[in-house]
JSON list of C-alpha atoms in Angstrom, two decimals:
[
{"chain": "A", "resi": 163, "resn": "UNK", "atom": "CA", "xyz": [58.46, -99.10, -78.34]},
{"chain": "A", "resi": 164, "resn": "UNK", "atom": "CA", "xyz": [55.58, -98.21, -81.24]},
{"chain": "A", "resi": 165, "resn": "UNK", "atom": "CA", "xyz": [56.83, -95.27, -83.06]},
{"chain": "A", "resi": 166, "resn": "UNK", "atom": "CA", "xyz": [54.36, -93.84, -85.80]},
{"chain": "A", "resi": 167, "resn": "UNK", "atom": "CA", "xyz": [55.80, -91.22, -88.14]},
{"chain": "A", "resi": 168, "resn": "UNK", "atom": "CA", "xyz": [54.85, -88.58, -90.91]},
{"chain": "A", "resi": 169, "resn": "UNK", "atom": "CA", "xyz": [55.82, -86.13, -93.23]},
{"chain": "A", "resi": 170, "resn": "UNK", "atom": "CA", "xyz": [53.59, -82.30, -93.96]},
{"chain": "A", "resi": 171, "resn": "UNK", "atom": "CA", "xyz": [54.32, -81.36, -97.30]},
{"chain": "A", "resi": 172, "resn": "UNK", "atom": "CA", "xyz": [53.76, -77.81, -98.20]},
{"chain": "A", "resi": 173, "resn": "UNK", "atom": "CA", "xyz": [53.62, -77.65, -102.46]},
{"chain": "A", "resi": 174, "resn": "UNK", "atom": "CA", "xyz": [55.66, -80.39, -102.29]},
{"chain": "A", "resi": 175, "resn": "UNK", "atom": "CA", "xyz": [58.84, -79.15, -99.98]},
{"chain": "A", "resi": 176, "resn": "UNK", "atom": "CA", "xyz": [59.03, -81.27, -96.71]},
{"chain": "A", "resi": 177, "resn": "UNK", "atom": "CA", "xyz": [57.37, -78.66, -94.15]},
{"chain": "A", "resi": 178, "resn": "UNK", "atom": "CA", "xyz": [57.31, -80.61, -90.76]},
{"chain": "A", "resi": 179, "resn": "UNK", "atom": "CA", "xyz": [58.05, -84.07, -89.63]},
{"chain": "A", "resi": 180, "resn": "UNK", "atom": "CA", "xyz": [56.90, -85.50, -86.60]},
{"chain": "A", "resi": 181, "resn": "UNK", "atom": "CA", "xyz": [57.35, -89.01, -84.90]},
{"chain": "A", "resi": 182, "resn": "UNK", "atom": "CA", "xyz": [55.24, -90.57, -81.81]},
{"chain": "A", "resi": 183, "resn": "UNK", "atom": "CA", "xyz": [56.68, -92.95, -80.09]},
{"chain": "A", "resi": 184, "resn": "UNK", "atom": "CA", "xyz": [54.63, -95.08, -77.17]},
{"chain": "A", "resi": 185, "resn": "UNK", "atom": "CA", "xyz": [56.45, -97.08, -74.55]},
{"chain": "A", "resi": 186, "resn": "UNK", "atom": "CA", "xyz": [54.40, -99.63, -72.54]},
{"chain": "A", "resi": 187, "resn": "UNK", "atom": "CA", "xyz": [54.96, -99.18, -69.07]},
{"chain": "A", "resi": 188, "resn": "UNK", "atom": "CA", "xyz": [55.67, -103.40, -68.35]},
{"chain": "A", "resi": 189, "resn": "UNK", "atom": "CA", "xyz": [58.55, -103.19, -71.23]},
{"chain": "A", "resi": 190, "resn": "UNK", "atom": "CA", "xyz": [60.54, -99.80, -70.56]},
{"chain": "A", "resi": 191, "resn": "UNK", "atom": "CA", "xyz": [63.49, -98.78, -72.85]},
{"chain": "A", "resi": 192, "resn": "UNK", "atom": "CA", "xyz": [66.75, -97.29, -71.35]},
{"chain": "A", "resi": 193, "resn": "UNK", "atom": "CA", "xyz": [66.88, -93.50, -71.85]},
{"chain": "A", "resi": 194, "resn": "UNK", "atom": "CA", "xyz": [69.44, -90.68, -71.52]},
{"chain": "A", "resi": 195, "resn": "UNK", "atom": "CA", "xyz": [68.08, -87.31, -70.90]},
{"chain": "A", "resi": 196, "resn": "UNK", "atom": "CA", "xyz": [69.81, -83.93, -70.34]},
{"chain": "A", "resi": 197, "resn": "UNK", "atom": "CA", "xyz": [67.28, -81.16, -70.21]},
{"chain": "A", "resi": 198, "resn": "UNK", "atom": "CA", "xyz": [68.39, -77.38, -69.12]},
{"chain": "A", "resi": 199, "resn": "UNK", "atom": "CA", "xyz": [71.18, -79.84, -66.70]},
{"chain": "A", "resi": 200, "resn": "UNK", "atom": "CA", "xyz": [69.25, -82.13, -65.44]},
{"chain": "A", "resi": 201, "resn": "UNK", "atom": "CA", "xyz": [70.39, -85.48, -66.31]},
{"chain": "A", "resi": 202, "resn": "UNK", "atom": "CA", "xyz": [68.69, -88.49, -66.49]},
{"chain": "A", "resi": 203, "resn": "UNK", "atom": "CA", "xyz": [69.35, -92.24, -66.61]},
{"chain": "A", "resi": 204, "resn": "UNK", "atom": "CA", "xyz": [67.62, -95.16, -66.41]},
{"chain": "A", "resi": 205, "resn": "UNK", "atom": "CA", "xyz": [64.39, -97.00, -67.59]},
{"chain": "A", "resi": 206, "resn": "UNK", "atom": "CA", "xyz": [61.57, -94.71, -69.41]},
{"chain": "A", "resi": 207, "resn": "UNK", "atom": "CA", "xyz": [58.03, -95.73, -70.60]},
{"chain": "A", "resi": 208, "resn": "UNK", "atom": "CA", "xyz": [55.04, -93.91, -72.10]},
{"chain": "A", "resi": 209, "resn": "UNK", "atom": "CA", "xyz": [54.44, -91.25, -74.39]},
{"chain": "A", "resi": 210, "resn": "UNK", "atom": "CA", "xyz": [56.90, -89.08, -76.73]},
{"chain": "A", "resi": 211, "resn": "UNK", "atom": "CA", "xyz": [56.50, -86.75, -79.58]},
{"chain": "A", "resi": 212, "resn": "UNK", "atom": "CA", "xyz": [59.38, -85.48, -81.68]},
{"chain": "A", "resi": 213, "resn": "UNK", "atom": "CA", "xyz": [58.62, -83.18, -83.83]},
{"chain": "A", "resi": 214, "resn": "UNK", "atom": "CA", "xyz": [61.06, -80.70, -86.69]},
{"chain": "A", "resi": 215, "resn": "UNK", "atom": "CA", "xyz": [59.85, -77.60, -87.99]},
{"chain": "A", "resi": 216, "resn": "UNK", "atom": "CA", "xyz": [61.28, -74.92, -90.28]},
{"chain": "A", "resi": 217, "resn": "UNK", "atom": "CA", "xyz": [62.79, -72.76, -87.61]},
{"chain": "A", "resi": 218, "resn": "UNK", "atom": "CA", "xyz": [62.57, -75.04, -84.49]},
{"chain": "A", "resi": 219, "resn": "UNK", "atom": "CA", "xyz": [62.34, -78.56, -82.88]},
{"chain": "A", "resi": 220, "resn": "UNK", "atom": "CA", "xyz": [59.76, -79.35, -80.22]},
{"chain": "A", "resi": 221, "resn": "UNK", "atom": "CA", "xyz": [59.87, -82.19, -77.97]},
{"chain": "A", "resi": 222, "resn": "UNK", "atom": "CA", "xyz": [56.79, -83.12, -75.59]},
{"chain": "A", "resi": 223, "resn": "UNK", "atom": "CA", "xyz": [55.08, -85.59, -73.74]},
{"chain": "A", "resi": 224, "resn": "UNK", "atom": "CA", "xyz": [55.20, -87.68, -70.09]},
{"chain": "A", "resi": 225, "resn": "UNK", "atom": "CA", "xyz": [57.42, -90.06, -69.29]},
{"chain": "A", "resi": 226, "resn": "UNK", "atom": "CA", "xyz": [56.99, -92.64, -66.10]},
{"chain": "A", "resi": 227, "resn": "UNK", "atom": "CA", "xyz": [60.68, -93.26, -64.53]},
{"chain": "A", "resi": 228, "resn": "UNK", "atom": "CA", "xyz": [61.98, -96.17, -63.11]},
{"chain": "A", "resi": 229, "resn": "UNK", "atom": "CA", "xyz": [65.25, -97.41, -61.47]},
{"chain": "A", "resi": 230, "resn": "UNK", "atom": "CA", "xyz": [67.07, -94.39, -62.45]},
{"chain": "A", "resi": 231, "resn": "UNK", "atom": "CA", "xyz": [69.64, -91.34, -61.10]},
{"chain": "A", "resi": 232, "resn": "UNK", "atom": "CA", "xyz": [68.65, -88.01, -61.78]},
{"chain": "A", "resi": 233, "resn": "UNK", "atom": "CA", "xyz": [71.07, -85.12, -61.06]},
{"chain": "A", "resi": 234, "resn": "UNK", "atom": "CA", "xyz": [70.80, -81.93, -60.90]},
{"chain": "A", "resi": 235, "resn": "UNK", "atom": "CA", "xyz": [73.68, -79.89, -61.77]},
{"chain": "A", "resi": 236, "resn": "UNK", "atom": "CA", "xyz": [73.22, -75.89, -60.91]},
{"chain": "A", "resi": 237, "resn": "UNK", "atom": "CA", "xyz": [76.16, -75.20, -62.44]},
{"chain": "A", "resi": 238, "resn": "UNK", "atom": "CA", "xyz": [75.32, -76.34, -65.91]},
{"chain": "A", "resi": 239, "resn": "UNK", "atom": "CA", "xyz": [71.93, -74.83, -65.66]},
{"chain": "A", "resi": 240, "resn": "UNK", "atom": "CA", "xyz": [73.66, -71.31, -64.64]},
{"chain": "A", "resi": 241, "resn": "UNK", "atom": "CA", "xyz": [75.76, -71.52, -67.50]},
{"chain": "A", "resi": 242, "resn": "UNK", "atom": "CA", "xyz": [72.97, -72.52, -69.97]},
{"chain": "A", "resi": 243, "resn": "UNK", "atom": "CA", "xyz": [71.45, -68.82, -68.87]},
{"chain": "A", "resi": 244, "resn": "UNK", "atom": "CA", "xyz": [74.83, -67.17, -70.26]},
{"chain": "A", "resi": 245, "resn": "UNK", "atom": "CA", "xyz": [74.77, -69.34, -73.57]},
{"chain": "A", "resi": 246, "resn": "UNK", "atom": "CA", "xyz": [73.89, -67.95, -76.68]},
{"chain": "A", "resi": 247, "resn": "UNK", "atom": "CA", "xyz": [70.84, -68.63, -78.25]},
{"chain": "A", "resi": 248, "resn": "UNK", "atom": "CA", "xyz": [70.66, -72.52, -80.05]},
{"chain": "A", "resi": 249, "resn": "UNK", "atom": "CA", "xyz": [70.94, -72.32, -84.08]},
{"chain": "A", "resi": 250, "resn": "UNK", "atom": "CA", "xyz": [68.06, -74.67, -84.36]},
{"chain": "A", "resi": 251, "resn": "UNK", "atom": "CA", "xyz": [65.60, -73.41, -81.36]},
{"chain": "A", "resi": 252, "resn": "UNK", "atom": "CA", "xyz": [63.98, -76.08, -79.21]},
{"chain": "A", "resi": 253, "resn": "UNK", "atom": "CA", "xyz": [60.93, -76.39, -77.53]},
{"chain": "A", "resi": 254, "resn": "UNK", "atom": "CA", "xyz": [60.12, -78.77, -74.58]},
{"chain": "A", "resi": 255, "resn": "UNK", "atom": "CA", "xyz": [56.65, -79.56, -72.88]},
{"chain": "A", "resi": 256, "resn": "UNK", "atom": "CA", "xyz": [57.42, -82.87, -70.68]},
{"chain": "A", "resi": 257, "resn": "UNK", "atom": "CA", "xyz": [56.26, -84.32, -67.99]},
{"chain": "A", "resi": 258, "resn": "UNK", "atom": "CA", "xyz": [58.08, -87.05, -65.45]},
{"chain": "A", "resi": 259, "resn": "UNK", "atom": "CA", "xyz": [56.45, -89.37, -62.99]},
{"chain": "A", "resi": 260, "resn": "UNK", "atom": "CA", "xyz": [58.59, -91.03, -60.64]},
{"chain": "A", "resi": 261, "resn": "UNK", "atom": "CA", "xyz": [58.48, -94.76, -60.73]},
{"chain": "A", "resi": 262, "resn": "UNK", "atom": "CA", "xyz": [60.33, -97.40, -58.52]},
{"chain": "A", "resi": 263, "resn": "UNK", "atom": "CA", "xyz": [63.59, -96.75, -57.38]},
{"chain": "A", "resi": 264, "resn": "UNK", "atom": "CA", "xyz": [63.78, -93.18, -58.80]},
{"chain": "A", "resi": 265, "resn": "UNK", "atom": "CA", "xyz": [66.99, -91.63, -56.99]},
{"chain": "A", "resi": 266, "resn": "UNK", "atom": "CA", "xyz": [68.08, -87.89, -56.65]},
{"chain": "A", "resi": 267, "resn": "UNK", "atom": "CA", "xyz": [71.56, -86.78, -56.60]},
{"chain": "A", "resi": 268, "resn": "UNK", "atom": "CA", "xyz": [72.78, -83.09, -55.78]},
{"chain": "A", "resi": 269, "resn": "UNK", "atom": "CA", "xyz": [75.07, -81.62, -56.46]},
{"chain": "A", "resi": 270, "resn": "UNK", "atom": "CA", "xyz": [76.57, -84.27, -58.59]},
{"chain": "A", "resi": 271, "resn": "UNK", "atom": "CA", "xyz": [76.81, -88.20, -58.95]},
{"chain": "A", "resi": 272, "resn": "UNK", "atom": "CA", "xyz": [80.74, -88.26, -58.26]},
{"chain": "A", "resi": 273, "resn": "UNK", "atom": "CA", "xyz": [80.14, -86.23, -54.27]},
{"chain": "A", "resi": 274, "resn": "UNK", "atom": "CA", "xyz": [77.11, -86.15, -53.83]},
{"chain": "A", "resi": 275, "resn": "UNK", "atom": "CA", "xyz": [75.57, -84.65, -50.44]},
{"chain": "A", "resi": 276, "resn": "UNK", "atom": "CA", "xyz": [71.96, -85.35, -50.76]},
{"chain": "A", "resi": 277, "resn": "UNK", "atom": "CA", "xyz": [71.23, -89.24, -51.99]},
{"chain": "A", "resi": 278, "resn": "UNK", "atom": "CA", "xyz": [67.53, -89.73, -51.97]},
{"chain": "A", "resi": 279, "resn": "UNK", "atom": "CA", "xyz": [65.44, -92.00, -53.49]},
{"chain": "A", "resi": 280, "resn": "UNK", "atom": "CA", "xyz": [61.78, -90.36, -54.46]},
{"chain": "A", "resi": 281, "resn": "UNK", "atom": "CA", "xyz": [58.03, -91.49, -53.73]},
{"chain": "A", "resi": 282, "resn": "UNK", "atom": "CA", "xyz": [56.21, -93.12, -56.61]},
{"chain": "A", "resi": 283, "resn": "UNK", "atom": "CA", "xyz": [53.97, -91.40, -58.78]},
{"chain": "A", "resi": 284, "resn": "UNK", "atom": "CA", "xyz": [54.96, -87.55, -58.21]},
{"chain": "A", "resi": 285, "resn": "UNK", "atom": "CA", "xyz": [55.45, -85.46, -61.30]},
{"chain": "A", "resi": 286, "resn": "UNK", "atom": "CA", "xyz": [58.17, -82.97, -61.99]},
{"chain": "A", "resi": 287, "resn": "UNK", "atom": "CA", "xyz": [56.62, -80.43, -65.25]},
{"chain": "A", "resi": 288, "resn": "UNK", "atom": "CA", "xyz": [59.60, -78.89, -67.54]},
{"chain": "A", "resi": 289, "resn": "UNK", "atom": "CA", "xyz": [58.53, -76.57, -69.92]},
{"chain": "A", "resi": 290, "resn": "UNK", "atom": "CA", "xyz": [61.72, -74.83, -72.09]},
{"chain": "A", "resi": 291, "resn": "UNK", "atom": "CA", "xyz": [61.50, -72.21, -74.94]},
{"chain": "A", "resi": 292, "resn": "UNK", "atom": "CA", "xyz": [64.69, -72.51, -77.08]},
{"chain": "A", "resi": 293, "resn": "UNK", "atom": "CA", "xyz": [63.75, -68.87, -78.60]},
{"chain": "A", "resi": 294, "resn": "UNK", "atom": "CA", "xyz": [63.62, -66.63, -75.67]},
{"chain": "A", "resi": 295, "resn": "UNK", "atom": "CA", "xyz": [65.62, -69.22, -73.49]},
{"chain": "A", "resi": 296, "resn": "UNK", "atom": "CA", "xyz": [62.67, -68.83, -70.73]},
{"chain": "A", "resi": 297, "resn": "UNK", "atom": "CA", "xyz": [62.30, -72.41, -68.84]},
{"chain": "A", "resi": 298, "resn": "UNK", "atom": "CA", "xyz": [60.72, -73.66, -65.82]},
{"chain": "A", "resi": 299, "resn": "UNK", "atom": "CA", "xyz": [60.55, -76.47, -63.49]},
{"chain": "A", "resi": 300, "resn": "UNK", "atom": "CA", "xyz": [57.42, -77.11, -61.33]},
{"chain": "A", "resi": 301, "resn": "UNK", "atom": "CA", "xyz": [56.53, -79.96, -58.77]},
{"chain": "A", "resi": 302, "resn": "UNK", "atom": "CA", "xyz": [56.85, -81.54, -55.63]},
{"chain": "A", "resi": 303, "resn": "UNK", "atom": "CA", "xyz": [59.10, -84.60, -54.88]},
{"chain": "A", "resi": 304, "resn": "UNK", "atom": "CA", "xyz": [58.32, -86.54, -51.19]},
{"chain": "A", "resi": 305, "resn": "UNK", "atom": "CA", "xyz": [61.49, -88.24, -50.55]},
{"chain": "A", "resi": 306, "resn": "UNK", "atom": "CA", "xyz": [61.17, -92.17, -49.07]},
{"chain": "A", "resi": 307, "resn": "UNK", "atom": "CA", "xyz": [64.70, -93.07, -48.31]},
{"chain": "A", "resi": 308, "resn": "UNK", "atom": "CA", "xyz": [69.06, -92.42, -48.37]},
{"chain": "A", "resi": 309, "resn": "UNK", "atom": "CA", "xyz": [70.97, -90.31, -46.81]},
{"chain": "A", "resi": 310, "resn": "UNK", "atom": "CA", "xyz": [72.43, -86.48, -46.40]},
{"chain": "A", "resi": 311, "resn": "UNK", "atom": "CA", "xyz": [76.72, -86.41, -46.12]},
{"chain": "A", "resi": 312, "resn": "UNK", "atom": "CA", "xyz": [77.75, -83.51, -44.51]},
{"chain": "A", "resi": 313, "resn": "UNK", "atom": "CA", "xyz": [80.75, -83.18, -41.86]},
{"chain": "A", "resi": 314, "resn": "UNK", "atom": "CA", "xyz": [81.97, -85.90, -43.45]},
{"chain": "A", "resi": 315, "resn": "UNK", "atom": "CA", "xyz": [79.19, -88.13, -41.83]},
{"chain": "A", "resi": 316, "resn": "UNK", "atom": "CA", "xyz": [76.55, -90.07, -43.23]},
{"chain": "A", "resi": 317, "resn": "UNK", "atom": "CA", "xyz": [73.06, -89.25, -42.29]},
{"chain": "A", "resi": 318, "resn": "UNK", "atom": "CA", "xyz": [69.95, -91.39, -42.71]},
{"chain": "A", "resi": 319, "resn": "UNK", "atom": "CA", "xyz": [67.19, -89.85, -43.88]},
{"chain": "A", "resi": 320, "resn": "UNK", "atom": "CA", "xyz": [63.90, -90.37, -42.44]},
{"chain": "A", "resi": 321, "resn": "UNK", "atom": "CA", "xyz": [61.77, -87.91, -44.41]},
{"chain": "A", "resi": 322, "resn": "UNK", "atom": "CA", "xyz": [62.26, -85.25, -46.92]},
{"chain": "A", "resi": 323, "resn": "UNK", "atom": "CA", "xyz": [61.08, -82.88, -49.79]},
{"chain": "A", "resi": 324, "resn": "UNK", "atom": "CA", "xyz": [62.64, -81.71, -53.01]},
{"chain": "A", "resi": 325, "resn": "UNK", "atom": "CA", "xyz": [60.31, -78.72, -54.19]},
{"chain": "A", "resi": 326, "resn": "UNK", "atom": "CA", "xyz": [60.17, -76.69, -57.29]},
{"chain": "A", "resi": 327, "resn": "UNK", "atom": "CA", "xyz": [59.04, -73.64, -58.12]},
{"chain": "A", "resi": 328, "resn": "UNK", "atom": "CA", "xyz": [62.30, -72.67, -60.97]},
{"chain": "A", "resi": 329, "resn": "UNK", "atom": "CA", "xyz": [62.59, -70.04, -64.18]},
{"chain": "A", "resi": 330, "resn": "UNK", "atom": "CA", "xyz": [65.64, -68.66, -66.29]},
{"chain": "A", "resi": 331, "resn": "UNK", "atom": "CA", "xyz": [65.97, -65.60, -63.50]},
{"chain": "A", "resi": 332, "resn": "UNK", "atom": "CA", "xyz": [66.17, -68.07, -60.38]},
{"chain": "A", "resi": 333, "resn": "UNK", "atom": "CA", "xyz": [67.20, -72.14, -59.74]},
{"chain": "A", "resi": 334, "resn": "UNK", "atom": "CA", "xyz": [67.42, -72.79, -56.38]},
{"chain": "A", "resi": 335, "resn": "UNK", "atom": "CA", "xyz": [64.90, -75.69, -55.24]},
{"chain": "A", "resi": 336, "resn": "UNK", "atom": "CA", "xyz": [64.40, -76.52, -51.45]},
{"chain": "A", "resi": 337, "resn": "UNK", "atom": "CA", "xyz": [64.82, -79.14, -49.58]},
{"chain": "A", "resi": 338, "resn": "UNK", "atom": "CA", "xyz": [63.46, -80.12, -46.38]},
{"chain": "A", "resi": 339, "resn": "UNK", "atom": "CA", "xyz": [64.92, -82.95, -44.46]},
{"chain": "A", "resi": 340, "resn": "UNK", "atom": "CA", "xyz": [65.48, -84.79, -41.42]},
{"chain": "A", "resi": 341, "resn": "UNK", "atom": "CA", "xyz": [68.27, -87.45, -41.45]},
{"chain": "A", "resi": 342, "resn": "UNK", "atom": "CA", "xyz": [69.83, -89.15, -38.57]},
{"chain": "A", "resi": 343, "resn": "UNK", "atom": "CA", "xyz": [72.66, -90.88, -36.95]},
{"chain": "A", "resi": 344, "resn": "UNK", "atom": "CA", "xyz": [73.67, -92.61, -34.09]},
{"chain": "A", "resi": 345, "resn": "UNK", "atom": "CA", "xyz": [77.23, -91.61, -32.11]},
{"chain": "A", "resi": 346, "resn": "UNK", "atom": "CA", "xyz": [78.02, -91.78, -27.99]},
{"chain": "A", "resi": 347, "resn": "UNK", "atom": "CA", "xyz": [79.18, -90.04, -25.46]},
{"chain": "A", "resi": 348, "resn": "UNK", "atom": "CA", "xyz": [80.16, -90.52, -21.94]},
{"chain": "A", "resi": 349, "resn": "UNK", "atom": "CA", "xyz": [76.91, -90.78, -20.88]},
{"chain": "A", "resi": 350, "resn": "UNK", "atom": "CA", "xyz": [75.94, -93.23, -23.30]},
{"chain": "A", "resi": 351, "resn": "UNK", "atom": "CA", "xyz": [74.25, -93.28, -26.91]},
{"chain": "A", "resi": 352, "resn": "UNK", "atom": "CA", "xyz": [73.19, -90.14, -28.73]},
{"chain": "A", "resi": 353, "resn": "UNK", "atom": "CA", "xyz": [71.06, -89.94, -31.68]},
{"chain": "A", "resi": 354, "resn": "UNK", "atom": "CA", "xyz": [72.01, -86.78, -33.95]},
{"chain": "A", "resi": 355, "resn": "UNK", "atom": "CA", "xyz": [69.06, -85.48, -35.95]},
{"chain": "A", "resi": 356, "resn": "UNK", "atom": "CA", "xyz": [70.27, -83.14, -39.04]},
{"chain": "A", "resi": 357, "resn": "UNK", "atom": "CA", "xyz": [66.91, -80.97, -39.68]},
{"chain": "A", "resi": 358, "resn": "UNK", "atom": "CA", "xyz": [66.05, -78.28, -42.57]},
{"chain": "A", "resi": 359, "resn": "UNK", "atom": "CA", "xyz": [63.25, -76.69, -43.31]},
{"chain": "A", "resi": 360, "resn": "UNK", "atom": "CA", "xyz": [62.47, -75.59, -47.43]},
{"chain": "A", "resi": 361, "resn": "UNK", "atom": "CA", "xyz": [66.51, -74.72, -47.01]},
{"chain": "A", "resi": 362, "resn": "UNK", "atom": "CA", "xyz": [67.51, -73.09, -50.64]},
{"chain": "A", "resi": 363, "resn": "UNK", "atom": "CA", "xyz": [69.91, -75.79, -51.85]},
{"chain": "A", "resi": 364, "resn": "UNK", "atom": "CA", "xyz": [72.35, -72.85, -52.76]},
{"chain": "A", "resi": 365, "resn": "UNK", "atom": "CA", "xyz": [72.62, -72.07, -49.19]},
{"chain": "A", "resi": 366, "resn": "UNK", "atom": "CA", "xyz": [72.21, -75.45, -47.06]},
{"chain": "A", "resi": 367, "resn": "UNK", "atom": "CA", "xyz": [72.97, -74.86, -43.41]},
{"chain": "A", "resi": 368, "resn": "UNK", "atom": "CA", "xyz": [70.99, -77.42, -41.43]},
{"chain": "A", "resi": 369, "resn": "UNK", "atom": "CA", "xyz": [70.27, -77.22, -38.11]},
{"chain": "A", "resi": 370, "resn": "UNK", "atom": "CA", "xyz": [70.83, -80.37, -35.54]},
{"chain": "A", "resi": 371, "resn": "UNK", "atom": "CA", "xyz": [69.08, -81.67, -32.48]},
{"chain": "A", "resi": 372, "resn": "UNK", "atom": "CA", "xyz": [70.01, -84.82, -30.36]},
{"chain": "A", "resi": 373, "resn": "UNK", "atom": "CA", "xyz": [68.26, -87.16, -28.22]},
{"chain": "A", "resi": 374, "resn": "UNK", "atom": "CA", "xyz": [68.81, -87.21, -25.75]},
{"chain": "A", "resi": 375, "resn": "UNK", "atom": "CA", "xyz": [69.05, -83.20, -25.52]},
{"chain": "A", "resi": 376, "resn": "UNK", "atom": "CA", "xyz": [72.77, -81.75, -25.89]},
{"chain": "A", "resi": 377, "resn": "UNK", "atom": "CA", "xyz": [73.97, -78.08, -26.35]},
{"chain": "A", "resi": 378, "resn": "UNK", "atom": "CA", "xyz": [75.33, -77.13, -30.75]},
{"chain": "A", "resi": 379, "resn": "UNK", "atom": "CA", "xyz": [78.91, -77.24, -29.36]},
{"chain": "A", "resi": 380, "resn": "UNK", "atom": "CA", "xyz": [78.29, -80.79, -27.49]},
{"chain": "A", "resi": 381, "resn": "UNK", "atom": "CA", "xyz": [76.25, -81.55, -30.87]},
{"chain": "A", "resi": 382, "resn": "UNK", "atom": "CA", "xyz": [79.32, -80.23, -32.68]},
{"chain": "A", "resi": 383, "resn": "UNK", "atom": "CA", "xyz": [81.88, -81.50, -30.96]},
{"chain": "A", "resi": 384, "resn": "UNK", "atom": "CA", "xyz": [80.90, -85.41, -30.95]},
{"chain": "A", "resi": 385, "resn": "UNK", "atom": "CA", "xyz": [80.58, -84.69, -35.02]}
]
């Protein structure tokens, strides 16, 4: 990484300080991030500026991602809603773009039930006022690849969407999915398709189908 810093002097007392930092995408660094609870790890590369101020500290810029779990934990982002305000204020204006092998866990990375790797090149926007505690969370995540486990079951998904549209008052992103597995019956094989459509990840209740066609309780019952 190039980091360039400097030092505003107002009548001679130290009045902001500010560091860039630029990360070439073919030589990423390993970064940790945990931003209104949503954790980050793995390899970062582009632009960062840190920046300390009287009152607050800002931190902006866009990062590309790569080989990396990011988990989002609605727990620790309702509780950061009931937290009182930060001593030192900070203020966030960053931008992710998913890279290769860019993989989302919910609800955490010890059980999680959705394990999906995302598309390349799709940007998530977080935006977070320290003062006021207002925050939100914009974009669209296609998802390529992994697998849903619910019943106890493993489900391979064949295509899905993590979508945000979050703020302080509500966190709740969707998800759309359709994941599959194979089982039998007496008739022969069965393939189990678990489907939801912009479900609220608060409330997941999928619904299945089958090929070929069974009843929910045949559905049920072979799960």
């Amino acid at each position: 990484a190039v980091a360039e810093g400097s030092f505003l002097f107002d009548r001679w007392v130290p009045d902001t300080f500010g560091i860039k930092i630029a990360i070439d995408p073919l030589k990423p660094i390993s970064a940790l991030l945990d931003i209104i609870g949503i954790r980050y790890g793995g390899l970062a590369s582009g632009r960062l500026s840190l920046d300390m101020h009287k009152d607050y500290f800002s931190l902006s810029g866009d990062l590309g991602l790569s080989n990396s779990i990011i988990t989002i934990d609605a727990q620790a982002i309702a509780a950061r809603r009931e937290a009182r305000p930060d001593q030192m204020p900070v203020v966030i204006d960053l931008g992710l773009r998913t890279g290769r092998k860019v993989e989302f866990l919910w609800p955490s990375a010890q059980l999680p039930i959705l394990r999906a790797y995302a598309d390349s090149n799709k940007r998530l926007k977080i935006i977070y006022d320290g003062f006021t505690g207002k925050y939100s969370i914009i974009g669209d995540i296609p998802l390529r690849g992994g697998e849903v486990f619910y019943f106890q079951r493993s489900f391979y998904l064949r295509k899905g969407n993590l979508e945000f549209r979050e703020n302080e008052l509500s966190f709740d992103p969707t998800l759309s999915v359709r994941a599959e597995i194979r089982d039998r019956n007496d008739q022969g094989p069965v393939v189990i398709s678990l489907v939801a459509d912009r479900a609220p990840l608060s409330r997941f209740a999928p619904r299945f189908e089958s090929r070929p066609a069974l009843s929910q309780v045949e559905i049920l019952a072979l799960l």
